Short mmCIF file of C-alpha atoms in Angstrom, two decimals:
data_model
loop_
_atom_site.label_atom_id
_atom_site.label_comp_id
_atom_site.label_asym_id
_atom_site.label_seq_id
_atom_site.Cartn_x
_atom_site.Cartn_y
_atom_site.Cartn_z
CA MET A 1 132.20 107.66 69.68
CA ALA A 2 133.97 109.62 72.32
CA ALA A 3 136.10 107.91 74.82
CA ASP A 4 134.66 107.50 78.46
CA THR A 5 136.58 109.99 80.66
CA GLY A 6 135.02 108.94 83.94
CA ARG A 7 133.20 112.14 84.30
CA PRO A 8 129.38 112.18 84.40
CA SER A 9 127.58 113.18 81.23
CA ARG A 10 125.52 116.58 80.99
CA THR A 11 122.45 114.54 81.06
CA ALA A 12 123.33 112.89 84.14
CA LEU A 13 124.27 116.06 85.75
CA SER A 14 120.92 117.57 84.73
CA ILE A 15 119.02 114.65 86.11
CA ALA A 16 120.87 114.97 89.57
CA ALA A 17 120.32 118.56 89.69
CA VAL A 18 116.50 118.19 89.11
CA ALA A 19 116.28 115.47 91.73
CA LEU A 20 118.07 117.67 94.20
CA ALA A 21 115.68 120.51 93.39
CA ALA A 22 112.58 118.15 93.86
CA ALA A 23 113.99 116.95 97.28
CA SER A 24 114.58 120.48 98.30
CA GLY A 25 111.11 121.46 97.18
CA VAL A 26 109.67 118.57 99.45
CA LEU A 27 111.56 119.65 102.49
CA ALA A 28 110.70 123.27 102.01
CA ALA A 29 106.85 122.17 101.62
CA GLY A 30 107.13 120.65 104.98
CA GLY A 31 107.24 117.12 103.83
CA PHE A 32 109.94 116.06 106.25
CA THR A 33 109.01 115.05 109.79
CA GLY A 34 109.34 117.82 112.43
CA ALA A 35 108.84 120.60 109.93
CA ASP A 36 107.53 123.96 110.78
CA PRO A 37 104.24 124.67 109.09
CA ARG A 38 105.83 127.81 107.51
CA GLY A 39 108.18 125.31 105.66
CA THR A 40 111.38 125.52 107.78
CA ALA A 41 112.76 122.67 110.21
CA PRO A 42 112.84 123.49 113.73
CA ALA A 43 116.29 124.86 115.13
CA ALA A 44 118.36 121.85 116.13
CA ALA A 45 119.24 123.49 119.47
CA ASP A 46 115.79 124.12 120.60
CA THR A 47 113.27 121.27 119.74
CA GLN A 48 110.67 122.54 122.26
CA THR A 49 109.27 125.48 120.24
CA LEU A 50 105.49 125.70 119.63
CA PRO A 51 103.51 127.22 116.86
CA PHE A 52 101.31 130.30 117.34
CA PRO A 53 97.84 129.31 118.47
CA VAL A 54 95.79 130.58 115.48
CA GLY A 55 92.09 131.28 116.36
CA TYR A 56 92.59 131.10 120.15
CA SER A 57 90.35 134.13 120.76
CA ARG A 58 87.23 131.93 119.59
CA TRP A 59 88.10 129.26 122.11
CA THR A 60 86.48 129.05 125.57
CA HIS A 61 87.29 132.12 127.69
CA ILE A 62 88.40 130.78 131.05
CA LYS A 63 88.77 133.99 133.03
CA SER A 64 90.22 137.56 133.06
CA GLY A 65 92.55 138.98 135.69
CA LEU A 66 94.48 142.18 136.64
CA ILE A 67 97.97 142.13 138.09
CA ASN A 68 98.75 145.54 139.73
CA SER A 69 102.10 146.86 140.78
CA GLY A 70 103.14 145.60 144.00
CA HIS A 71 102.59 141.96 142.91
CA ALA A 72 105.78 139.77 142.82
CA ALA A 73 105.04 139.03 138.97
CA PHE A 74 104.04 142.59 137.98
CA ALA A 75 107.39 143.25 136.00
CA ARG A 76 106.68 140.25 133.68
CA PHE A 77 102.87 139.69 133.92
CA GLY A 78 101.52 143.15 135.10
CA GLY A 79 98.38 144.19 133.29
CA LEU A 80 95.14 142.74 132.19
CA HIS A 81 94.97 139.06 131.09
CA HIS A 82 92.59 136.88 129.59
CA ILE A 83 92.93 132.87 129.61
CA TYR A 84 91.49 130.60 126.69
CA ALA A 85 91.29 126.96 126.49
CA ASN A 86 90.76 124.74 123.42
CA ALA A 87 88.13 122.08 123.57
CA THR A 88 90.46 119.28 125.00
CA ALA A 89 91.66 121.92 127.80
CA LEU A 90 88.32 122.73 128.69
CA ASP A 91 87.43 119.09 129.40
CA GLY A 92 90.67 119.16 131.65
CA TYR A 93 89.25 122.09 133.63
CA ARG A 94 86.22 120.06 134.38
CA SER A 95 87.93 116.81 135.29
CA GLY A 96 91.29 118.29 136.78
CA ARG A 97 93.50 116.23 134.43
CA PHE A 98 94.38 117.83 131.06
CA ALA A 99 94.68 115.27 128.19
CA ASP A 100 97.42 115.49 125.46
CA GLY A 101 96.29 118.05 122.99
CA SER A 102 95.20 120.58 125.56
CA VAL A 103 96.29 124.16 124.71
CA LEU A 104 95.89 127.16 127.07
CA VAL A 105 96.59 130.63 126.08
CA TYR A 106 97.28 133.73 128.37
CA ASP A 107 96.84 136.87 126.40
CA LEU A 108 98.38 139.70 128.26
CA PHE A 109 97.55 143.53 127.74
CA GLU A 110 98.71 146.75 129.40
CA ALA A 111 96.20 148.02 131.75
CA ARG A 112 95.14 151.66 131.08
CA ASP A 113 94.03 153.74 133.87
CA ASN A 114 91.40 156.30 132.45
CA GLY A 115 91.55 158.51 135.54
CA ASP A 116 87.98 158.25 136.24
CA ALA A 117 88.20 155.00 138.42
CA THR A 118 87.91 152.64 135.32
CA ILE A 119 90.53 150.67 133.77
CA ASP A 120 90.66 149.63 130.01
CA GLN A 121 92.50 147.11 128.01
CA GLY A 122 95.57 148.65 126.62
CA PRO A 123 98.18 147.41 123.84
CA ARG A 124 99.07 143.81 123.99
CA ARG A 125 102.31 142.79 125.73
CA HIS A 126 102.59 139.21 124.84
CA ILE A 127 100.96 135.87 124.56
CA ASP A 128 101.95 132.83 126.48
CA VAL A 129 100.99 129.29 125.37
CA MET A 130 101.00 125.96 127.30
CA VAL A 131 100.53 122.62 125.27
CA LYS A 132 100.04 119.33 126.69
CA ASP A 133 102.13 116.64 125.26
CA SER A 134 103.06 113.90 127.79
CA ALA A 135 105.84 112.30 125.49
CA ARG A 136 107.45 115.40 123.86
CA PHE A 137 107.46 117.46 127.32
CA ALA A 138 107.98 114.53 129.84
CA ALA A 139 110.80 116.38 131.42
CA THR A 140 108.54 119.43 132.20
CA GLY A 141 105.41 117.72 133.69
CA GLY A 142 103.98 117.05 130.22
CA TRP A 143 103.56 120.58 129.22
CA GLY A 144 105.44 122.80 126.58
CA TYR A 145 105.74 126.54 127.00
CA ALA A 146 105.97 129.44 124.42
CA GLU A 147 105.77 133.05 124.36
CA PHE A 148 104.90 135.33 121.55
CA ALA A 149 105.75 139.08 121.64
CA ALA A 150 102.98 141.43 120.51
CA GLY A 151 102.33 141.10 116.75
CA GLU A 152 104.81 138.19 116.46
CA ARG A 153 104.14 134.63 115.41
CA ARG A 154 107.59 133.16 116.37
CA ASP A 155 108.11 131.52 119.81
CA ARG A 156 110.71 133.87 121.45
CA LEU A 157 111.52 131.56 124.66
CA ARG A 158 114.78 130.04 124.93
CA PRO A 159 115.48 126.78 126.67
CA ALA A 160 116.38 128.32 130.10
CA GLN A 161 113.32 130.41 130.16
CA ARG A 162 110.99 127.18 129.29
CA ASP A 163 112.80 125.60 132.27
CA GLY A 164 111.79 128.69 134.51
CA CYS A 165 108.05 128.43 133.15
CA ALA A 166 108.05 124.74 134.06
CA ALA A 167 109.66 125.30 137.60
CA CYS A 168 107.11 128.01 138.26
CA HIS A 169 104.09 125.74 137.09
CA ALA A 170 105.43 122.75 139.08
CA SER A 171 104.18 124.46 142.12
CA GLN A 172 100.63 123.59 140.78
CA LYS A 173 101.31 119.97 140.47
CA GLN A 174 97.99 118.93 142.25
CA ASN A 175 96.24 120.82 139.47
CA ASP A 176 98.16 119.29 136.61
CA GLN A 177 100.57 122.25 136.51
CA VAL A 178 97.80 124.93 135.82
CA PHE A 179 97.43 127.90 137.80
CA SER A 180 93.98 129.06 136.55
CA ARG A 181 90.54 127.67 137.67
CA TRP A 182 87.32 127.72 135.58
CA HIS A 183 83.92 127.92 137.37
CA GLU A 184 81.27 126.91 134.80
CA ASP A 185 78.13 128.89 135.35
CA SER A 186 75.40 126.32 135.16
CA SER A 187 72.69 128.89 134.90
CA ALA A 188 74.48 130.51 131.77
CA GLU A 189 73.21 129.65 128.24
CA PRO A 190 75.42 126.70 126.92
CA ALA A 191 78.17 127.86 124.41
CA PRO A 192 77.85 126.72 120.92
CA ALA A 193 80.12 123.57 119.74
CA GLN A 194 83.66 124.95 119.29
CA ARG A 195 86.07 123.87 116.72
CA ASP A 196 89.93 123.95 117.47
#
């Protein structure tokens, strides 16, 4: 029998390596609280990032608008935009108060002048998202903000930019921080039930 040298045996080292690999696999699979659905933890410096709103174009279309040159917001928001709301946010438009779980999407495209007195939707510029979570975003009126560049699925806003979004939307405090209004056409055929 060999003398005990105080060092762990190869078997003990192998078991520890397997346990570490298993724990790493659980973390990579999103098994730890706060994990990103893609399997990575959120950045420690910015806990306010939001996921991309998959399937938003099938939600309720609230309105479209065109911001032309000459408007104060043209540099950042100029073009043709469409606003979509999930089912929870749609109830918020009806009641004037948006419940936690409300998601609004502002889908912005370049406006393409066809030269024949018509304007078409051009390439996408970016997608902006607002998510209502009163506890998580208490400091910003209960809303979290994100922006996704065209073709990207990673929120590109930095904390200072989120604060700017919140400050601008605070001007709409009487409307629960939401600029857009929805006017339901009661004569229109009811929309089919939607799934978030």
